[in-house]
Amino acid sequence: MAREFTRVGVVGLGTMGAGIVEVFARNGVDVVAVEISEPALARGRATLARSTDRAVARGKLAEADRDALHSRVDFQVGLDALHTVDLVVEAVPEHLDLKRRIFAELDRVCRPDTILATNTSSLSVTDVAVATNRPQQVVGLHFFNPAPVMKLVEVVRTVITAAEVVDDVEALCARLGKVAVTIGDRAGFIANALLFGYLNHAVSLFEARYVTREDLDAAMRLGCRLPMGPLALLDLIGLDTAYEILNTMYRRGGRDRRHAPAPLLRQMVTAGLLGRKSGRGFYTYDKPGSSKVVPDEWTPAATPADADGAREVTRVGVIGAGTLATGLVGLFGRAGYQVVSVTGGAEESIGIGGAVRDSLDEEVRRGGLDGADRDAALARITWAATLDQLADVDLVVEAVTGGPGVEQTLFASLDEICKPGVLLATTCSSLPVIEVAMATGRPADVFGLHFVDPAAAVPLVEVVRTVRTSAEATATARAVCAALGRTAVVCGDRAGFVVDALLFPYLNDAVRMLEAGYATADGIDHAMTLGCGYPTGPFALLDAIGLDVALAAQRALYRESREPGLAPAPLLEHLVTAGYLGRGTGRGFRDHTGR
């Protein structure tokens, strides 16, 4: 039977420590809340009061329950006040020497059977544990901020943590209404190991001026449905905190270059640009500690400088007979463009026509479109079987599927057929856009339009400009995306563009973590959904995307960079070879045959 904890201690009453105090007290546990001085104690008390008052104001907590919660908390200065507690959770800043000193003192002060836990998010729990004479009773309890809201707790066992200690804290997490994921003592644990590699990669893209900060954040919010963009999230976390976590992960995690802090991150920390807490990070805030973003020298103009150069587009050609082409035909028709849909023949045109009508009918049923607008959209569509009918359009969007060389051959043909001034766009994400552009005699008029799947639902389009794409073509692409009701993010011509360049390495890292036996697929998915607020865990997402699609994307990223950390995980390659491709085949990382 698991041990019952009736009185616990929390050391360090910053935002995280005060949140942990609240979690315990909300669930009927008496808490001794400890700080180093009276002023620090007063700040911790005020932090707890603000949080609980806010919960009352929002209807999340009754006034009587708030008062009862506060009555369970005993605020004290000094570690000696912890001599009677059953469990201590340390939540002081991420400095190993400081934590080791505290744990050595806790070992002296606390009863022999007291369990000592650290809330560290990046340091070695083992390094902390050996500062005591009871390392078998030391464990990591990594809560996520804000602790009263986030459901995940990473329970970190060392090689010497007693099994009964792990059992006891797992039972405590369940009592607190948390989901415990138990893992070994490895740099970054689950969530930080996956999250900070992605954040560091995002900084590198911004540092290289590959994409603006606004477009980078918009791409990941809209394209992956994340609650925050990576640069905004770094400002919230604190750039100094992020730097320390990455540096620790790099040193302890095998010196993977993807965890070596981006030079820009170090420079900003040195300059005191720490994010929200300093009033300036990747964005500028109206005052330190505020979440309100204010304009600065990096803020884009309301109207892009190249907007006046956009060409007029009234007639659009869409080439292809697949799902993407079908969605684009309906999207352009609904937006008021005259559309010429070129398929492989009459049979394909009939199939696409039916699918477009069905999609628009569904919008009518949902109330997003009225019948007259549906009929008008359908009337704007012309069905064609040959490319010759694209001679007079203003823009051609290619959405074909095929093997290597198909896009180049197609664009060479379009170059011959289309009148001068017609813009040519490819939706292909597996081939550099410049290779398609150079198959034509008009590379300045060629760009990428990457509609993130599903195109009809995701409000994001990546506009990919090559080194030959003209400013006029880019401006026209922006204008067309706006007319479609989509947010355009402009980026350079690199493998993965923005969304896939950040998404697939994160997914690949998750596969490597599973492959190493560090955590289960369920544990990793829980860590990212419950700990980081992601809408879907990495393995659920991989099974939905298709493992073959993920492998092809990862191979493209690796071929371009030759970065060892981007090499596809062997487990991913093996599953694809075995035909386990995800939901579509009934088996991927999970078995979907019975669902």
Short mmCIF file of C-alpha atoms in Angstrom, two decimals, residues 41-487:
data_model
loop_
_atom_site.label_atom_id
_atom_site.label_comp_id
_atom_site.label_asym_id
_atom_site.label_seq_id
_atom_site.Cartn_x
_atom_site.Cartn_y
_atom_site.Cartn_z
CA LEU A 41 8.53 34.76 1.82
CA ALA A 42 6.23 37.76 1.41
CA ARG A 43 6.63 37.59 -2.38
CA GLY A 44 5.76 33.91 -2.35
CA ARG A 45 2.70 34.52 -0.19
CA ALA A 46 1.58 37.27 -2.58
CA THR A 47 2.08 35.00 -5.61
CA LEU A 48 -0.13 32.33 -4.06
CA ALA A 49 -2.76 34.91 -3.12
CA ARG A 50 -2.89 36.32 -6.65
CA SER A 51 -3.30 32.88 -8.16
CA THR A 52 -6.10 31.80 -5.84
CA ASP A 53 -7.90 35.15 -6.08
CA ARG A 54 -7.75 34.87 -9.86
CA ALA A 55 -9.24 31.37 -9.63
CA VAL A 56 -12.09 32.71 -7.48
CA ALA A 57 -12.74 35.58 -9.90
CA ARG A 58 -12.96 33.10 -12.80
CA GLY A 59 -15.31 30.80 -10.96
CA LYS A 60 -12.72 28.02 -10.70
CA LEU A 61 -12.54 28.10 -6.91
CA ALA A 62 -15.10 28.93 -4.23
CA GLU A 63 -14.17 31.59 -1.68
CA ALA A 64 -14.56 29.11 1.17
CA ASP A 65 -12.24 26.64 -0.59
CA ARG A 66 -9.69 29.40 -1.16
CA ASP A 67 -9.72 30.27 2.53
CA ALA A 68 -9.40 26.61 3.49
CA LEU A 69 -6.49 26.27 1.04
CA HIS A 70 -4.62 29.15 2.63
CA SER A 71 -5.24 27.76 6.12
CA ARG A 72 -3.28 24.63 5.13
CA VAL A 73 -0.14 26.60 4.29
CA ASP A 74 2.44 27.42 6.94
CA PHE A 75 4.90 30.05 5.63
CA GLN A 76 8.35 29.83 7.23
CA VAL A 77 11.87 31.19 6.77
CA GLY A 78 14.65 28.58 6.84
CA LEU A 79 14.90 24.84 6.22
CA ASP A 80 14.69 23.94 9.92
CA ALA A 81 10.91 24.31 9.67
CA LEU A 82 10.80 21.09 7.61
CA HIS A 83 11.80 18.66 10.36
CA THR A 84 8.33 17.04 10.59
CA VAL A 85 7.27 16.74 6.93
CA ASP A 86 6.84 13.48 4.99
CA LEU A 87 8.05 14.87 1.64
CA VAL A 88 10.00 17.94 0.51
CA VAL A 89 9.83 19.36 -3.01
CA GLU A 90 12.65 21.75 -3.91
CA ALA A 91 11.85 24.46 -6.49
CA VAL A 92 14.81 26.84 -6.42
CA PRO A 93 16.67 28.21 -9.49
CA GLU A 94 18.45 25.75 -11.80
CA HIS A 95 21.93 25.89 -10.27
CA LEU A 96 23.44 22.54 -9.31
CA ASP A 97 25.63 23.88 -6.49
CA LEU A 98 22.63 25.60 -4.90
CA LYS A 99 20.47 22.48 -5.10
CA ARG A 100 23.22 20.26 -3.69
CA ARG A 101 23.68 22.61 -0.72
CA ILE A 102 19.95 22.59 -0.03
CA PHE A 103 19.68 18.81 -0.25
CA ALA A 104 22.64 18.32 2.07
CA GLU A 105 20.91 20.57 4.59
CA LEU A 106 17.55 18.83 4.10
CA ASP A 107 19.28 15.51 4.75
CA ARG A 108 20.39 16.90 8.12
CA VAL A 109 17.08 18.52 9.05
CA CYS A 110 14.43 16.03 7.88
CA ARG A 111 13.35 12.76 9.44
CA PRO A 112 15.17 9.65 8.15
CA ASP A 113 12.06 8.45 6.29
CA THR A 114 11.32 11.78 4.57
CA ILE A 115 11.42 11.64 0.77
CA LEU A 116 13.35 14.45 -0.91
CA ALA A 117 12.24 15.57 -4.38
CA THR A 118 13.61 18.10 -6.84
CA ASN A 119 11.54 19.96 -9.40
CA THR A 120 14.56 20.42 -11.68
CA SER A 121 13.74 20.52 -15.37
CA SER A 122 17.21 19.90 -16.74
CA LEU A 123 19.80 19.03 -14.08
CA SER A 124 20.78 15.50 -13.12
CA VAL A 125 18.68 14.20 -10.25
CA THR A 126 21.52 11.79 -9.48
CA ASP A 127 23.96 14.68 -9.05
CA VAL A 128 21.56 16.23 -6.55
CA ALA A 129 20.83 12.94 -4.75
CA VAL A 130 24.47 12.11 -3.97
CA ALA A 131 24.74 15.29 -1.89
CA THR A 132 22.68 13.40 0.73
CA ASN A 133 23.15 10.28 2.81
CA ARG A 134 19.81 8.97 1.54
CA PRO A 135 20.14 8.96 -2.28
CA GLN A 136 17.70 6.04 -2.47
CA GLN A 137 15.01 8.41 -1.13
CA VAL A 138 15.63 11.18 -3.68
CA VAL A 139 13.45 11.51 -6.76
CA GLY A 140 12.61 14.06 -9.40
CA LEU A 141 9.10 15.56 -9.38
CA HIS A 142 8.99 17.84 -12.39
CA PHE A 143 5.79 19.90 -12.38
CA PHE A 144 4.93 22.08 -15.37
CA ASN A 145 4.05 25.77 -15.27
CA PRO A 146 1.43 26.78 -14.25
CA ALA A 147 1.44 23.88 -11.80
CA PRO A 148 -2.23 24.21 -10.69
CA VAL A 149 -3.35 23.89 -14.34
CA MET A 150 -0.93 21.54 -16.09
CA LYS A 151 -1.80 17.89 -15.57
CA LEU A 152 1.59 16.29 -16.15
CA VAL A 153 4.28 15.45 -13.62
CA GLU A 154 7.49 13.77 -14.76
CA VAL A 155 8.59 11.36 -12.02
CA VAL A 156 12.35 10.96 -12.45
CA ARG A 157 13.96 7.92 -10.87
CA THR A 158 17.72 7.53 -10.61
CA VAL A 159 19.56 4.22 -10.72
CA ILE A 160 19.50 4.19 -6.92
CA THR A 161 15.99 5.51 -6.20
CA ALA A 162 14.08 2.89 -4.22
CA ALA A 163 11.13 1.29 -6.04
CA GLU A 164 8.79 2.01 -3.12
CA VAL A 165 9.69 5.71 -3.29
CA VAL A 166 8.65 5.80 -6.95
CA ASP A 167 5.43 3.95 -6.11
CA ASP A 168 4.65 6.38 -3.31
CA VAL A 169 5.13 9.54 -5.38
CA GLU A 170 3.18 8.06 -8.31
CA ALA A 171 0.26 7.46 -5.93
CA LEU A 172 0.62 11.00 -4.61
CA CYS A 173 0.44 12.40 -8.16
CA ALA A 174 -2.79 10.50 -8.73
CA ARG A 175 -4.20 11.94 -5.48
CA LEU A 176 -3.29 15.42 -6.76
CA GLY A 177 -5.18 14.80 -9.99
CA LYS A 178 -1.99 14.67 -12.04
CA VAL A 179 -0.84 12.22 -14.70
CA ALA A 180 2.55 10.82 -13.70
CA VAL A 181 5.02 9.68 -16.37
CA THR A 182 7.92 7.82 -14.79
CA ILE A 183 11.28 8.02 -16.56
CA GLY A 184 15.00 7.66 -15.97
CA ASP A 185 17.45 10.44 -15.14
CA ARG A 186 18.36 11.76 -18.59
CA ALA A 187 19.08 15.30 -19.79
CA GLY A 188 15.84 17.19 -20.41
CA PHE A 189 13.67 14.24 -19.38
CA ILE A 190 10.86 13.91 -21.99
CA ALA A 191 9.19 17.25 -22.49
CA ASN A 192 12.23 19.52 -22.35
CA ALA A 193 14.35 17.18 -24.44
CA LEU A 194 11.78 17.39 -27.24
CA LEU A 195 10.62 20.98 -26.70
CA PHE A 196 13.95 22.77 -26.44
CA GLY A 197 15.49 21.09 -29.47
CA TYR A 198 12.56 22.46 -31.47
CA LEU A 199 12.84 25.93 -29.89
CA ASN A 200 16.58 26.10 -30.54
CA HIS A 201 16.03 25.11 -34.17
CA ALA A 202 13.45 27.88 -34.50
CA VAL A 203 15.95 30.45 -33.20
CA SER A 204 18.44 29.26 -35.82
CA LEU A 205 15.91 29.81 -38.63
CA PHE A 206 15.22 33.33 -37.39
CA GLU A 207 18.91 34.05 -36.84
CA ALA A 208 19.64 33.07 -40.47
CA ARG A 209 16.93 35.54 -41.62
CA TYR A 210 15.20 32.67 -43.34
CA VAL A 211 11.85 33.84 -42.00
CA THR A 212 10.60 36.77 -39.92
CA ARG A 213 9.69 36.32 -36.28
CA GLU A 214 5.98 36.99 -36.98
CA ASP A 215 5.86 34.52 -39.86
CA LEU A 216 7.80 31.91 -37.91
CA ASP A 217 5.41 32.05 -34.96
CA ALA A 218 2.32 32.20 -37.20
CA ALA A 219 3.53 29.14 -39.14
CA MET A 220 3.68 26.95 -36.05
CA ARG A 221 0.50 28.28 -34.46
CA LEU A 222 -1.60 27.93 -37.59
CA GLY A 223 0.20 25.06 -39.29
CA CYS A 224 0.56 22.82 -36.22
CA ARG A 225 -2.19 24.28 -34.00
CA LEU A 226 0.31 24.98 -31.21
CA PRO A 227 -0.82 27.34 -28.44
CA MET A 228 2.15 29.67 -29.01
CA GLY A 229 4.81 30.24 -31.63
CA PRO A 230 8.36 29.23 -30.64
CA LEU A 231 9.80 32.73 -30.26
CA ALA A 232 6.85 33.97 -28.21
CA LEU A 233 7.17 30.85 -26.04
CA LEU A 234 10.86 31.48 -25.48
CA ASP A 235 10.02 35.02 -24.33
CA LEU A 236 7.53 33.53 -21.86
CA ILE A 237 9.95 30.90 -20.54
CA GLY A 238 12.82 33.38 -20.30
CA LEU A 239 15.76 33.34 -22.68
CA ASP A 240 18.22 32.88 -19.83
CA THR A 241 16.29 29.85 -18.59
CA ALA A 242 16.16 28.41 -22.11
CA TYR A 243 19.89 28.99 -22.55
CA GLU A 244 20.73 27.18 -19.29
CA ILE A 245 18.46 24.23 -20.13
CA LEU A 246 19.94 23.88 -23.63
CA ASN A 247 23.48 24.19 -22.33
CA THR A 248 22.85 21.51 -19.71
CA MET A 249 21.21 19.20 -22.26
CA TYR A 250 24.15 19.71 -24.63
CA ARG A 251 26.72 18.87 -21.97
CA ARG A 252 24.82 15.94 -20.46
CA GLY A 253 23.12 14.60 -23.57
CA GLY A 254 26.04 13.50 -25.72
CA ARG A 255 26.87 16.97 -27.09
CA ASP A 256 24.22 16.86 -29.80
CA ARG A 257 24.77 20.02 -31.84
CA ARG A 258 21.02 20.55 -32.08
CA HIS A 259 21.04 21.28 -28.33
CA ALA A 260 24.01 23.65 -28.48
CA PRO A 261 22.37 27.04 -27.80
CA ALA A 262 22.04 29.13 -30.95
CA PRO A 263 24.58 32.01 -30.92
CA LEU A 264 21.77 34.56 -31.09
CA LEU A 265 20.29 33.15 -27.87
CA ARG A 266 23.58 33.63 -26.02
CA GLN A 267 23.97 37.15 -27.39
CA MET A 268 20.48 38.17 -26.31
CA VAL A 269 21.00 36.79 -22.80
CA THR A 270 24.30 38.65 -22.52
CA ALA A 271 22.53 41.85 -23.62
CA GLY A 272 19.85 41.40 -20.95
CA LEU A 273 17.10 40.68 -23.48
CA LEU A 274 15.48 37.90 -21.46
CA GLY A 275 11.89 37.98 -22.72
CA ARG A 276 8.76 39.12 -20.95
CA LYS A 277 10.43 39.43 -17.55
CA SER A 278 12.87 42.05 -18.85
CA GLY A 279 10.38 43.71 -21.20
CA ARG A 280 12.31 42.74 -24.32
CA GLY A 281 13.26 39.45 -25.95
CA PHE A 282 12.37 38.36 -29.45
CA TYR A 283 9.44 40.76 -29.06
CA THR A 284 9.13 44.03 -27.13
CA TYR A 285 6.61 44.38 -24.29
CA ASP A 286 5.07 47.51 -22.80
CA LYS A 287 6.87 46.89 -19.48
CA PRO A 288 8.83 44.14 -17.72
CA GLY A 289 6.57 41.23 -16.80
CA SER A 290 3.83 42.25 -19.22
CA SER A 291 2.38 40.02 -21.92
CA LYS A 292 1.37 42.98 -24.11
CA VAL A 293 3.50 43.17 -27.26
CA VAL A 294 4.27 46.68 -28.55
CA PRO A 295 5.76 47.69 -31.92
CA ASP A 296 9.52 47.88 -32.33
CA GLU A 297 12.04 48.19 -35.16
CA TRP A 298 11.35 44.58 -36.26
CA THR A 299 7.58 45.00 -36.45
CA PRO A 300 6.43 44.63 -40.08
CA ALA A 301 4.45 47.41 -41.72
CA ALA A 302 0.69 46.93 -41.86
CA THR A 303 1.05 46.82 -45.65
CA PRO A 304 4.20 45.03 -46.90
CA ALA A 305 6.58 47.24 -48.87
CA ASP A 306 6.16 45.09 -51.96
CA ALA A 307 2.34 45.00 -51.85
CA ASP A 308 1.96 47.69 -54.53
CA GLY A 309 3.82 45.48 -56.99
CA ALA A 310 1.28 42.65 -56.96
CA ARG A 311 -0.08 41.62 -60.33
CA GLU A 312 -3.81 41.32 -60.91
CA VAL A 313 -5.04 37.74 -60.81
CA THR A 314 -8.57 36.88 -61.96
CA ARG A 315 -8.12 33.49 -63.67
CA VAL A 316 -6.35 30.60 -61.96
CA GLY A 317 -5.38 27.21 -63.34
CA VAL A 318 -5.15 24.21 -61.00
CA ILE A 319 -3.39 21.08 -62.25
CA GLY A 320 -3.97 17.73 -60.57
CA ALA A 321 -6.60 15.18 -59.65
CA GLY A 322 -5.76 14.38 -56.03
CA THR A 323 -7.15 15.55 -52.71
CA LEU A 324 -5.09 18.74 -52.64
CA ALA A 325 -6.05 19.74 -56.18
CA THR A 326 -9.71 19.11 -55.38
CA GLY A 327 -9.53 21.33 -52.31
CA LEU A 328 -7.79 24.10 -54.22
CA VAL A 329 -10.34 24.12 -57.03
CA GLY A 330 -13.14 24.68 -54.51
CA LEU A 331 -11.09 27.20 -52.51
CA PHE A 332 -10.28 29.38 -55.52
CA GLY A 333 -13.82 29.12 -56.89
CA ARG A 334 -15.36 30.14 -53.60
CA ALA A 335 -12.95 33.11 -53.35
CA GLY A 336 -14.27 34.54 -56.62
CA TYR A 337 -11.59 33.45 -59.06
CA GLN A 338 -12.36 31.96 -62.46
CA VAL A 339 -10.83 28.49 -62.24
CA VAL A 340 -9.59 26.14 -64.97
CA SER A 341 -9.14 22.66 -63.49
CA VAL A 342 -6.84 20.45 -65.55
CA THR A 343 -7.04 16.75 -64.75
CA GLY A 344 -5.98 13.63 -66.58
CA GLY A 345 -9.24 13.29 -68.47
CA ALA A 346 -13.04 13.38 -68.36
CA GLU A 347 -13.33 10.67 -65.72
CA GLU A 348 -11.00 12.50 -63.33
CA SER A 349 -12.85 15.78 -63.95
CA ILE A 350 -16.15 14.15 -63.08
CA GLY A 351 -14.63 12.78 -59.87
CA ILE A 352 -13.17 16.12 -58.82
CA GLY A 353 -16.36 17.94 -59.77
CA GLY A 354 -18.39 15.67 -57.52
CA ALA A 355 -15.94 16.06 -54.66
CA VAL A 356 -15.94 19.86 -54.97
CA ARG A 357 -19.75 19.95 -54.99
CA ASP A 358 -19.91 17.65 -51.97
CA SER A 359 -17.47 19.88 -50.08
CA LEU A 360 -19.43 23.04 -50.86
CA ASP A 361 -22.73 21.31 -50.01
CA GLU A 362 -21.26 20.41 -46.61
CA GLU A 363 -20.35 24.06 -46.03
CA VAL A 364 -23.93 25.02 -46.84
CA ARG A 365 -25.21 22.48 -44.32
CA ARG A 366 -22.89 23.90 -41.68
CA GLY A 367 -24.07 27.43 -42.35
CA GLY A 368 -20.71 28.68 -43.60
CA LEU A 369 -21.99 29.26 -47.13
CA ASP A 370 -25.40 29.90 -48.66
CA GLY A 371 -26.79 28.09 -51.64
CA ALA A 372 -26.41 31.02 -54.03
CA ASP A 373 -22.71 31.42 -53.22
CA ARG A 374 -22.20 27.68 -53.70
CA ASP A 375 -23.82 27.79 -57.15
CA ALA A 376 -21.75 30.85 -58.09
CA ALA A 377 -18.53 29.11 -57.03
CA LEU A 378 -19.37 26.04 -59.12
CA ALA A 379 -20.23 28.22 -62.11
CA ARG A 380 -16.75 29.76 -62.04
CA ILE A 381 -15.06 26.37 -62.59
CA THR A 382 -14.14 25.11 -66.06
CA TRP A 383 -13.07 21.50 -66.45
CA ALA A 384 -10.23 20.75 -68.86
CA ALA A 385 -8.28 17.70 -69.94
CA THR A 386 -5.19 19.38 -71.46
CA LEU A 387 -2.70 22.06 -70.44
CA ASP A 388 -3.45 24.10 -73.59
CA GLN A 389 -6.48 25.60 -71.87
CA LEU A 390 -4.17 27.37 -69.41
CA ALA A 391 -2.80 29.73 -72.05
CA ASP A 392 -4.78 32.76 -70.80
CA VAL A 393 -4.83 32.30 -67.03
CA ASP A 394 -2.94 34.67 -64.70
CA LEU A 395 -1.67 32.06 -62.24
CA VAL A 396 -1.11 28.31 -62.49
CA VAL A 397 -0.95 26.19 -59.32
CA GLU A 398 0.49 22.70 -59.79
CA ALA A 399 -0.75 20.00 -57.39
CA VAL A 400 0.20 16.77 -59.15
CA THR A 401 1.57 13.59 -57.66
CA GLY A 402 4.33 11.66 -59.39
CA GLY A 403 7.91 10.55 -59.31
CA PRO A 404 11.14 12.51 -59.73
CA GLY A 405 11.20 14.79 -62.75
CA VAL A 406 7.43 15.12 -63.11
CA GLU A 407 7.30 18.71 -61.86
CA GLN A 408 10.23 19.85 -64.01
CA THR A 409 8.73 18.34 -67.14
CA LEU A 410 5.35 19.88 -66.36
CA PHE A 411 6.78 23.35 -65.75
CA ALA A 412 8.80 23.21 -68.96
CA SER A 413 5.53 22.55 -70.79
CA LEU A 414 3.74 25.39 -68.98
CA ASP A 415 6.56 27.75 -69.94
CA GLU A 416 5.78 27.02 -73.58
CA ILE A 417 1.98 27.23 -73.23
CA CYS A 418 1.36 30.15 -70.86
CA LYS A 419 1.54 33.75 -72.01
CA PRO A 420 4.31 36.04 -70.70
CA GLY A 421 3.57 37.36 -67.23
CA VAL A 422 1.71 34.25 -66.03
CA LEU A 423 2.90 33.21 -62.58
CA LEU A 424 3.67 29.55 -61.93
CA ALA A 425 3.38 28.01 -58.47
CA THR A 426 4.22 24.54 -57.23
CA THR A 427 2.73 22.93 -54.14
CA CYS A 428 5.48 20.29 -54.05
CA SER A 429 7.26 20.05 -50.68
CA SER A 430 9.74 17.28 -51.54
CA LEU A 431 11.74 19.13 -54.21
CA PRO A 432 13.57 22.48 -54.06
CA VAL A 433 11.42 25.07 -55.82
CA ILE A 434 14.47 26.40 -57.66
CA GLU A 435 14.82 23.07 -59.50
CA VAL A 436 11.28 23.50 -60.82
CA ALA A 437 11.84 27.18 -61.62
CA MET A 438 14.99 26.53 -63.65
CA ALA A 439 13.08 24.11 -65.89
CA THR A 440 11.39 27.26 -67.26
CA GLY A 441 12.63 30.37 -68.99
CA ARG A 442 10.90 32.54 -66.39
CA PRO A 443 12.35 31.60 -62.97
CA ALA A 444 11.50 35.07 -61.61
CA ASP A 445 7.80 34.18 -62.02
CA VAL A 446 7.99 30.84 -60.17
CA PHE A 447 7.41 30.32 -56.44
CA GLY A 448 6.13 27.72 -54.02
CA LEU A 449 2.66 27.70 -52.49
CA HIS A 450 2.72 25.08 -49.76
CA PHE A 451 -0.78 24.49 -48.43
CA VAL A 452 -0.46 22.69 -45.12
CA ASP A 453 -2.65 19.58 -45.08
CA PRO A 454 -5.65 19.60 -44.94
CA ALA A 455 -5.66 22.64 -47.24
CA ALA A 456 -9.38 23.29 -46.80
CA ALA A 457 -9.09 23.50 -43.01
CA VAL A 458 -5.62 24.88 -42.16
CA PRO A 459 -5.51 28.69 -42.56
CA LEU A 460 -1.82 28.75 -43.47
CA VAL A 461 0.10 28.90 -46.75
CA GLU A 462 3.89 28.95 -46.95
CA VAL A 463 4.99 31.22 -49.80
CA VAL A 464 8.38 29.94 -50.88
CA ARG A 465 10.64 32.35 -52.72
CA THR A 466 13.77 31.14 -54.47
CA VAL A 467 16.90 33.17 -55.11
CA ARG A 468 15.38 33.98 -58.52
CA THR A 469 11.78 34.77 -57.45
CA SER A 470 10.90 38.42 -58.06
CA ALA A 471 9.47 40.73 -55.40
CA GLU A 472 6.47 41.21 -57.68
CA ALA A 473 5.77 37.47 -57.73
CA THR A 474 6.07 37.27 -53.94
CA ALA A 475 3.70 40.21 -53.50
CA THR A 476 1.18 38.57 -55.83
CA ALA A 477 1.39 35.32 -53.87
CA ARG A 478 0.68 37.23 -50.64
CA ALA A 479 -2.33 38.95 -52.22
CA VAL A 480 -3.76 35.70 -53.56
CA CYS A 481 -3.42 34.02 -50.15
CA ALA A 482 -5.21 36.96 -48.51
CA ALA A 483 -8.04 36.67 -51.05
CA LEU A 484 -8.35 32.99 -50.14
CA GLY A 485 -8.70 33.93 -46.47
CA ARG A 486 -5.34 32.37 -45.66
CA THR A 487 -2.36 33.66 -43.71
#
